[in-house]
Amino acid sequence: MENREKVKQLMDLRAQARLGGGQKRIDSQHSKGKYTARERIEMLLDEGSFEELDMFLTHRCVNFGLEKEKYLGDGVVIGHGTIEGRSVYVFAQDFTIFGGSLSETMALKICKVMDLAMKMGAPVIGINDSGGARIQEGVTALAGYAEIFERNILASGVIPQISAIFGPCAGGAVYSPALTDFILMTEENSYMFVTGPKVVKTVTGESISTEDLGGAGMHSTKSGVAHFRAESEQDGIAKIRELISYIPQNNLEEAPVVECTDPIHRLEDELNEIIPDNPNMPYDMKRVINGIVDDGHFFEVHADYAKNIIVGFARFNGISTGIIANQPAFMAGVLDCDSSRKAARFIRFCDAFNIPLLTLVDVPGFLPGSGQEYAGIITHGAKLMFAYGEATVPKVTVTLRKSYGGAHCVMSSKQLRGDFNYAWPTAEIAVMGAAGAIEVLEGRAISKIENPEEKAKFIADKTAEYNDKFANPYTAASYGYIDDVIEPRNTRFRVIRAFQALQTKKQVNPLKKHSNIPL
Ligand code: HXC
């Protein structure tokens, strides 16, 4: 073969590889409203930055006549490129080749890209669209999954790992995304479950649709498996690009600093009025967040799951910050099993990747009741406490209103190594609210008073006495548990100053193999 022909052969082979499982299957993918693996990568990465690897790898299976059906690259496209100029490693399963089902060689490709990402200290983004283990291969496909799982585990806390689910992700295949830091699902076409509706029907008799069993709606509201729900693949990819902007390349680096044009001294007058006089009235914590962060821009994580706590990323003076905030507008901002798990996981991500934490507190306590106790609120609440207490990144806490009981201790209190703990003048820091406290302390005395007017006056007097003592931040401040009481409208500036002061913070936990967080 002449050299010119050799070059032409290369071009032909590349063109063949780019066709994946063939035009018919590409058309079928498009007809479902889905993009192909390469189209997705093109959308995800900066234009022209993608460098593909292992385009010529083929499967090695000789079972069921599969040796006669081979596709260049097999069912996954891998490589590297950039997002806003920063290096990322990617793999995208190609549904047009055996339904993106995982073969031994596909696993080799995915492992290769993960190993490169680890070596280079760059995030890895996986796009999942697969029928699971390649049935014809059997155990080599299963071994391939396990190889990937082990890499997910070892990479955890070293490089950010992000999973997009743009199609099926079923059976054991769900566990690779589950081991990564963030999962994003598209509203249509994507689903995740350990066993599909047919198996569920056979084993338990339950009839359930694919969507209800494992769709994006369910996973982003009920199970919490999905951190983000996207309207479309484009929307999902835009969200991943934005997420990447808030996080560092690896655990030894800091997140990129963005130029800040929002004045750091900006006063947000509305905040002086936002807390209602009636302590039982809610307000929207998101108004507080939007009021203090750069440009009012907050990138929420787990927006539709356990809405009694809010978590997400924003910037203060251009520096990426993780925000955790109780939401009084949903279940009064109470801590329960789901909100504790949600916030704990977010805190641990931020701590692993050097992202400072701002905690905004308005919490009436832990949700009481058998439902929560049976579900293990003791263990789940301990997760949140553990995550805060273990975190060594800069931690700034602002108590806006209620901070009661165990929930006070948990929410980044001074004793859990909060660096700067501020309070608004409207803060109430106590073992419990006045009504509960008077009931416990004065119940017997109250029951002895027969005259209703006298009884009401007695309760009102005791409540006033209790509120004088505890419905303010000054008792806590007099012990040094609150470093300063700040004017609400000046919160942005005080938070920025606090984080500036904490930039040189160094704190190291005792040496150990690893901690034993109450899982
Ligand atoms: C081999 C597969 C495959 C698989 C799909 N295909 N799944 N080939 N192994 N697991 C092939 C189909 O034969 C078909 O080939 C093409 O991919 C597209 O599949 P369709 O069924 O035509 O597509 P669709 O109707 O969209 O259905 C998609 C699907 C369905 C829901 C994913 O294919 C399906 O149920 N597949 C099996 C899912 C499954 O049970 N997997 C094993 C899970 S257990 P042609 O040639 O016609 O294009 C598991 C264990 C992992 O994964 C363990 C890790 C610990």
XYZ file of C-alpha atoms and ligand atoms in Angstrom:
574
model
C 0.000 0.000 0.000
C 1.377 3.393 -0.949
C 1.829 5.976 1.772
C -0.893 8.164 0.317
C -3.254 5.220 0.492
C -2.226 4.598 4.085
C -3.282 8.139 4.996
C -6.545 7.640 3.137
C -7.091 4.378 4.999
C -6.668 6.241 8.294
C -9.248 8.810 7.225
C -11.650 6.068 6.165
C -11.199 4.216 9.452
C -11.801 7.421 11.399
C -14.962 8.114 9.423
C -16.104 4.565 10.055
C -15.438 4.886 13.797
C -17.350 8.151 13.938
C -20.407 6.387 12.518
C -20.574 4.212 15.641
C -23.234 1.544 15.188
C -24.256 2.968 11.787
C -26.491 5.697 10.396
C -29.688 3.745 11.047
C -28.977 3.518 14.743
C -27.842 7.162 14.858
C -31.188 8.120 13.285
C -32.987 5.987 15.836
C -31.076 7.736 18.654
C -32.054 11.131 17.225
C -35.680 10.057 16.808
C -35.826 9.454 20.571
C -34.693 13.048 21.128
C -31.228 11.872 22.139
C -27.814 12.935 20.887
C -24.987 10.553 20.051
C -21.957 10.102 22.291
C -19.722 12.270 20.093
C -22.356 14.981 19.712
C -22.674 15.126 23.491
C -18.931 15.451 23.967
C -18.796 18.194 21.325
C -21.484 20.138 23.214
C -19.785 19.608 26.571
C -16.258 20.686 25.702
C -14.805 23.938 24.398
C -15.057 24.015 20.621
C -12.371 21.969 18.900
C -10.711 20.925 22.182
C -11.636 17.239 22.155
C -8.826 14.729 21.658
C -10.247 11.253 21.224
C -8.383 8.140 22.395
C -8.808 4.453 21.596
C -10.852 4.980 18.467
C -9.678 1.686 17.033
C -10.294 -0.597 19.983
C -12.746 -3.423 19.318
C -14.386 -5.992 21.546
C -12.836 -9.425 21.995
C -15.968 -11.466 22.542
C -16.371 -14.677 20.541
C -19.657 -15.835 22.065
C -22.997 -15.967 20.219
C -21.403 -14.978 16.887
C -20.317 -11.607 18.226
C -16.882 -12.055 16.642
C -18.608 -11.264 13.315
C -20.024 -7.958 14.571
C -17.363 -5.468 15.543
C -17.411 -1.671 15.649
C -14.350 0.562 15.825
C -14.057 2.052 19.292
C -16.705 -0.301 20.710
C -19.543 1.275 22.718
C -17.809 4.201 24.407
C -16.055 7.354 23.236
C -13.222 8.549 25.500
C -10.715 11.360 25.555
C -9.906 14.756 26.979
C -10.579 18.378 26.246
C -11.273 21.629 28.036
C -14.172 23.466 29.695
C -13.535 27.219 29.854
C -9.918 26.382 29.106
C -9.537 23.909 32.005
C -8.651 20.305 31.295
C -11.271 17.562 31.799
C -11.389 13.870 30.947
C -14.571 12.403 29.498
C -16.226 9.176 28.486
C -19.578 8.875 26.759
C -21.294 5.533 26.259
C -22.464 5.063 22.664
C -25.960 3.596 22.588
C -25.682 2.963 18.842
C -23.218 0.129 19.507
C -24.899 -2.825 21.238
C -27.023 -0.341 23.195
C -23.906 1.079 24.871
C -23.723 -2.182 26.816
C -20.474 -2.567 28.725
C -17.869 -4.949 27.323
C -14.446 -5.856 28.632
C -12.802 -3.452 26.158
C -15.220 -0.638 26.978
C -14.248 -1.021 30.612
C -10.579 -0.838 29.585
C -11.272 2.432 27.800
C -13.181 3.942 30.715
C -10.468 2.833 33.140
C -7.815 4.344 30.862
C -9.475 7.739 30.888
C -9.985 7.598 34.653
C -6.339 6.658 35.212
C -5.254 9.576 33.031
C -7.542 11.952 34.935
C -6.031 10.785 38.215
C -2.476 11.094 36.897
C -3.131 14.588 35.583
C -5.317 15.724 38.490
C -8.321 16.716 36.385
C -12.083 16.119 36.730
C -13.680 13.175 34.985
C -17.127 13.444 33.451
C -19.015 10.299 32.416
C -22.050 10.339 30.145
C -24.152 7.230 30.708
C -26.490 5.760 28.097
C -26.260 1.998 28.276
C -28.176 -1.259 28.468
C -25.864 -2.477 31.247
C -23.423 -5.369 31.139
C -22.981 -6.807 27.637
C -24.966 -9.973 27.971
C -22.917 -11.986 25.433
C -19.712 -11.356 27.386
C -20.872 -12.455 30.806
C -18.306 -12.328 33.558
C -15.692 -10.240 31.703
C -18.272 -7.443 31.471
C -18.979 -7.765 35.183
C -15.252 -7.672 35.952
C -15.051 -4.556 33.801
C -17.678 -2.845 35.927
C -15.840 -3.765 39.097
C -12.608 -2.309 37.673
C -14.461 0.956 37.084
C -16.041 0.916 40.558
C -12.651 0.507 42.226
C -11.319 3.486 40.283
C -14.372 5.560 41.238
C -13.652 4.733 44.871
C -9.937 5.548 44.746
C -10.558 8.779 42.820
C -13.172 9.924 45.350
C -11.926 13.012 47.138
C -8.927 13.306 44.780
C -10.510 14.477 41.517
C -14.109 15.636 41.022
C -16.263 12.983 39.336
C -19.475 13.961 37.591
C -22.055 11.633 36.016
C -24.644 12.586 33.420
C -27.441 10.082 32.829
C -28.781 10.641 29.319
C -30.385 7.244 28.756
C -30.785 3.913 30.514
C -28.566 3.167 33.510
C -29.759 -0.041 35.083
C -28.646 -2.937 37.237
C -25.193 -2.829 38.743
C -24.322 -0.115 36.235
C -25.958 2.431 38.535
C -23.177 2.006 41.043
C -20.498 3.778 39.068
C -22.501 7.043 38.956
C -23.544 6.442 42.565
C -19.881 6.439 43.579
C -19.232 9.793 41.878
C -19.729 13.248 43.394
C -22.674 14.496 41.342
C -25.384 12.851 39.251
C -27.387 14.752 36.666
C -30.418 13.227 34.926
C -32.456 14.454 31.970
C -36.214 14.656 32.458
C -36.959 12.510 29.437
C -35.138 9.363 28.334
C -33.052 8.826 31.450
C -33.661 6.359 34.219
C -31.721 4.599 36.930
C -32.746 1.535 38.885
C -31.185 -1.577 40.354
C -33.996 -3.704 38.895
C -36.405 -2.605 36.159
C -40.232 -2.609 36.232
C -40.487 -6.120 34.715
C -38.322 -7.710 37.403
C -40.107 -5.705 40.092
C -43.446 -7.048 38.824
C -42.185 -10.638 38.799
C -40.536 -10.562 42.204
C -42.853 -8.359 44.259
C -46.014 -8.098 42.147
C -45.777 -4.299 42.162
C -46.774 -2.575 38.897
C -44.822 0.605 38.355
C -43.767 2.669 35.363
C -40.159 3.223 34.375
C -40.525 6.918 35.158
C -41.988 6.361 38.610
C -39.428 3.697 39.448
C -36.292 5.471 38.326
C -36.927 8.654 36.354
C -35.301 12.021 36.937
C -38.418 13.302 38.719
C -38.343 10.522 41.284
C -34.574 10.601 41.841
C -34.384 14.366 42.222
C -37.300 14.597 44.692
C -37.723 11.285 46.547
C -34.503 9.267 46.616
C -32.015 12.122 46.310
C -29.886 9.953 43.994
C -29.864 12.737 41.367
C -28.360 16.097 42.356
C -29.564 17.845 39.216
C -32.551 17.446 36.911
C -32.194 18.865 33.406
C -34.960 19.717 30.945
C -32.859 18.543 28.012
C -29.388 17.295 27.216
C -28.314 20.849 26.301
C -29.608 22.112 29.632
C -27.804 19.261 31.420
C -24.539 20.000 29.668
C -24.830 23.723 30.493
C -25.343 22.766 34.145
C -22.267 20.527 34.143
C -20.166 23.293 32.606
C -21.377 25.670 35.297
C -20.762 23.148 38.073
C -17.179 22.708 36.861
C -16.647 26.477 37.174
C -17.167 26.285 40.960
C -14.807 23.411 41.686
C -11.044 22.893 41.568
C -9.207 20.469 39.310
C -8.276 18.239 42.240
C -7.971 18.071 46.024
C -4.644 19.912 46.053
C -5.916 22.950 44.171
C -8.353 25.773 44.799
C -11.419 26.527 42.700
C -10.859 29.198 40.045
C -11.313 32.789 41.234
C -13.581 34.870 39.009
C -13.346 38.635 38.656
C -16.007 40.208 40.885
C -17.781 43.351 39.711
C -20.436 43.284 42.443
C -19.319 45.772 45.167
C -18.216 43.918 48.266
C -19.661 46.692 50.509
C -23.096 46.414 48.914
C -25.768 46.878 51.600
C -28.918 44.837 51.159
C -31.498 46.954 53.017
C -34.234 44.361 52.564
C -32.417 42.034 54.971
C -32.989 44.361 57.937
C -36.725 43.746 57.488
C -36.824 40.142 56.286
C -37.321 38.357 59.634
C -41.038 38.463 60.580
C -41.920 39.669 64.084
C -43.911 36.496 64.626
C -41.346 33.702 65.152
C -43.750 31.166 63.637
C -43.917 33.016 60.317
C -41.709 31.737 57.504
C -39.613 33.728 55.025
C -37.675 32.566 52.008
C -34.019 31.909 52.841
C -33.218 32.055 49.120
C -33.894 35.802 49.230
C -31.159 36.092 51.832
C -28.747 33.981 49.777
C -29.442 35.878 46.564
C -29.074 39.152 48.423
C -25.566 38.493 49.706
C -23.744 36.455 47.026
C -21.943 37.959 44.007
C -24.452 39.173 41.409
C -27.299 37.409 43.211
C -26.264 34.198 41.485
C -26.717 30.921 43.372
C -26.106 27.510 41.777
C -28.297 25.179 43.773
C -27.552 21.472 44.256
C -30.364 19.030 45.123
C -32.879 21.844 44.564
C -35.963 19.624 44.737
C -34.867 17.159 47.414
C -35.193 17.749 51.179
C -36.092 21.372 50.576
C -35.942 22.168 54.293
C -32.224 22.638 53.772
C -30.627 24.492 50.880
C -27.173 23.634 49.547
C -25.247 24.953 46.575
C -22.419 27.064 45.232
C -22.027 30.798 44.902
C -19.156 33.272 44.915
C -18.101 35.885 47.428
C -15.745 38.450 45.906
C -15.153 35.942 43.111
C -14.248 33.039 45.431
C -16.261 29.844 45.106
C -18.114 29.026 48.338
C -20.414 26.218 49.436
C -23.583 27.468 51.107
C -25.685 25.429 53.528
C -28.839 27.137 54.775
C -31.942 26.046 56.680
C -35.091 26.965 54.753
C -37.820 28.280 57.113
C -40.229 28.363 54.155
C -40.265 24.545 53.957
C -41.175 22.443 57.014
C -39.996 25.408 59.116
C -36.408 24.515 58.187
C -36.393 21.529 60.524
C -33.582 18.964 60.319
C -34.697 15.464 59.344
C -33.039 12.336 57.923
C -33.034 13.483 54.300
C -31.900 17.057 54.903
C -29.113 15.830 57.215
C -27.801 13.402 54.583
C -28.115 15.979 51.827
C -26.157 18.648 53.671
C -23.568 16.225 55.072
C -22.651 14.966 51.616
C -22.360 18.487 50.252
C -20.154 19.603 53.146
C -17.853 16.629 52.648
C -17.521 17.399 48.932
C -16.600 21.006 49.685
C -14.165 20.013 52.414
C -12.478 17.419 50.187
C -12.018 20.045 47.459
C -10.978 23.091 49.511
C -14.204 25.031 49.033
C -15.032 27.295 52.041
C -18.381 26.868 53.764
C -20.961 29.484 54.672
C -23.776 28.273 56.945
C -26.956 30.313 57.365
C -28.898 29.145 60.389
C -32.610 29.311 61.129
C -33.452 25.913 62.561
C -36.170 25.021 65.085
C -34.552 21.631 65.858
C -34.758 18.038 64.704
C -38.116 16.778 63.434
C -39.727 14.793 66.269
C -41.698 11.566 65.845
C -41.612 7.825 65.331
C -41.256 8.213 61.561
C -37.927 9.947 61.949
C -36.706 7.762 64.804
C -37.525 4.574 62.867
C -35.728 5.996 59.834
C -32.609 6.549 61.937
C -32.507 10.283 62.532
C -29.889 9.616 65.206
C -27.473 8.186 62.649
C -28.378 10.630 59.868
C -28.188 13.674 62.132
C -24.807 12.408 63.300
C -23.637 12.404 59.670
C -24.256 16.129 59.444
C -22.579 16.775 62.776
C -19.622 14.622 61.703
C -19.266 16.377 58.366
C -19.187 19.812 59.983
C -16.919 18.764 62.838
C -14.427 17.054 60.540
C -14.271 19.821 57.912
C -11.084 21.896 57.967
C -11.956 24.417 55.231
C -12.823 27.986 56.319
C -16.227 27.916 58.035
C -18.348 31.033 58.538
C -21.729 30.781 60.254
C -24.467 33.396 60.409
C -27.435 32.736 62.697
C -30.441 34.644 61.408
C -33.163 33.542 63.754
C -33.730 30.221 65.528
C -30.873 28.023 66.592
C -32.336 25.549 69.017
C -31.114 22.467 70.817
C -29.060 19.758 69.121
C -29.619 21.484 65.804
C -27.753 24.516 67.193
C -24.724 22.350 67.924
C -24.899 20.669 64.531
C -25.178 23.742 62.314
C -21.502 24.718 62.261
C -21.423 25.915 65.863
C -18.303 27.356 67.450
C -17.607 24.060 69.194
C -17.638 22.163 65.877
C -14.769 24.438 64.869
C -16.772 27.215 63.242
C -14.145 29.887 62.515
C -16.329 32.989 62.577
C -19.815 32.683 64.051
C -21.972 35.743 63.542
C -25.579 36.399 64.479
C -28.228 38.854 63.427
C -29.927 40.786 66.265
C -32.992 38.642 65.552
C -31.176 35.426 66.538
C -32.601 33.169 69.241
C -30.084 30.700 70.611
C -31.527 28.344 73.208
C -32.217 24.744 74.142
C -35.727 25.097 72.729
C -38.400 27.689 71.849
C -40.258 29.551 74.592
C -43.527 27.575 74.313
C -41.813 24.184 74.745
C -39.538 25.448 77.504
C -42.398 26.951 79.579
C -44.361 23.719 79.187
C -41.457 21.684 80.597
C -40.342 24.097 83.311
C -43.716 25.410 84.489
C -46.163 22.664 83.490
C -46.995 21.711 87.061
C -47.436 25.333 88.183
C -49.609 26.091 85.152
C -51.889 23.094 85.821
C -52.553 24.340 89.370
C -53.895 27.743 88.226
C -57.630 27.470 87.708
C -58.567 31.009 86.659
C -58.009 31.158 82.839
C -56.994 34.829 82.871
C -54.465 34.253 85.637
C -53.168 31.212 83.779
C -52.705 33.193 80.549
C -50.937 36.012 82.409
C -48.631 33.542 84.178
C -47.685 31.920 80.850
C -47.182 35.316 79.194
C -44.932 36.509 82.033
C -42.847 33.347 81.995
C -42.576 33.495 78.185
C -41.417 37.111 78.333
C -38.823 36.199 80.965
C -37.570 33.286 78.854
C -37.471 35.353 75.679
C -35.605 38.149 77.448
C -32.988 35.638 78.442
C -32.690 33.539 75.286
C -34.581 35.066 72.322
C -31.537 37.109 71.403
C -27.917 36.523 70.424
C -26.367 38.352 73.366
C -26.316 35.525 75.902
C -24.416 33.354 73.399
C -22.210 36.355 72.534
C -21.447 36.921 76.223
C -19.874 33.440 76.282
C -17.937 34.065 73.045
C -19.953 31.410 71.170
C -21.032 34.191 68.814
C -18.106 36.319 67.654
C -20.163 39.338 66.698
C -23.730 40.477 66.221
C -23.977 42.034 62.773
C -26.432 44.290 60.983
C -28.377 42.078 58.551
C -28.008 44.410 55.561
C -24.221 44.343 55.969
C -23.990 40.543 55.883
C -22.349 40.356 52.457
C -19.461 42.537 53.505
C -18.947 40.802 56.855
C -18.965 37.358 55.221
C -16.463 38.453 52.577
C -14.182 39.974 55.227
C -14.395 36.791 57.267
C -13.432 34.593 54.331
C -10.592 36.977 53.432
C -9.252 36.631 56.950
C -9.522 32.844 56.691
C -7.585 32.502 53.447
C -4.451 31.372 55.262
C -6.301 28.954 57.538
C -4.448 25.713 58.169
C -6.065 22.977 60.212
C -5.138 19.312 60.191
C -7.096 16.443 61.684
C -5.322 13.711 63.691
C -3.556 11.138 61.514
C -5.683 8.053 60.920
C -6.380 5.490 58.201
C -9.793 7.075 57.738
C -12.613 8.236 59.964
C -15.688 6.140 60.662
C -18.522 8.510 59.760
C -21.879 7.055 60.931
C -23.026 5.703 57.550
C -25.971 -6.623 24.747
C -27.612 -5.078 24.363
C -27.815 -4.919 25.750
C -26.995 -5.683 26.624
C -29.159 -3.612 24.720
N -28.479 -4.256 23.761
N -28.780 -4.008 25.935
N -26.705 -5.929 23.867
N -26.081 -6.504 26.077
N -27.100 -5.563 27.947
C -28.598 -4.093 22.320
C -29.905 -4.625 21.760
O -29.773 -5.997 21.473
C -30.053 -3.784 20.500
O -29.203 -4.295 19.508
C -29.494 -2.451 20.913
O -28.640 -2.709 22.035
C -30.538 -1.465 21.324
O -31.400 -2.087 22.268
P -32.983 -2.020 22.135
O -33.531 -3.010 23.088
O -33.392 -2.144 20.696
O -33.259 -0.535 22.588
P -34.441 0.030 23.479
O -35.739 -0.480 22.985
O -34.223 1.507 23.517
O -34.206 -0.593 24.939
C -33.084 -0.273 25.679
C -32.978 -1.167 26.920
C -33.079 -2.654 26.522
C -34.138 -0.809 27.876
C -31.682 -0.824 27.637
O -32.139 -2.903 25.472
C -32.770 -3.580 27.646
O -33.611 -3.832 28.511
N -31.534 -4.115 27.652
C -31.123 -5.064 28.664
C -30.941 -4.386 29.980
C -30.373 -5.297 31.022
O -31.101 -6.088 31.630
N -29.046 -5.278 31.156
C -28.316 -6.066 32.124
C -28.472 -5.367 33.475
S -27.591 -6.191 34.710
P -29.485 -4.065 17.964
O -28.462 -4.910 17.275
O -30.884 -4.517 17.713
O -29.290 -2.622 17.704
C -26.127 -5.451 34.681
C -25.161 -6.014 35.636
C -24.077 -5.047 35.909
O -25.874 -4.567 33.989
C -23.361 -5.560 37.112
C -22.387 -4.566 37.648
C -22.097 -4.903 39.072
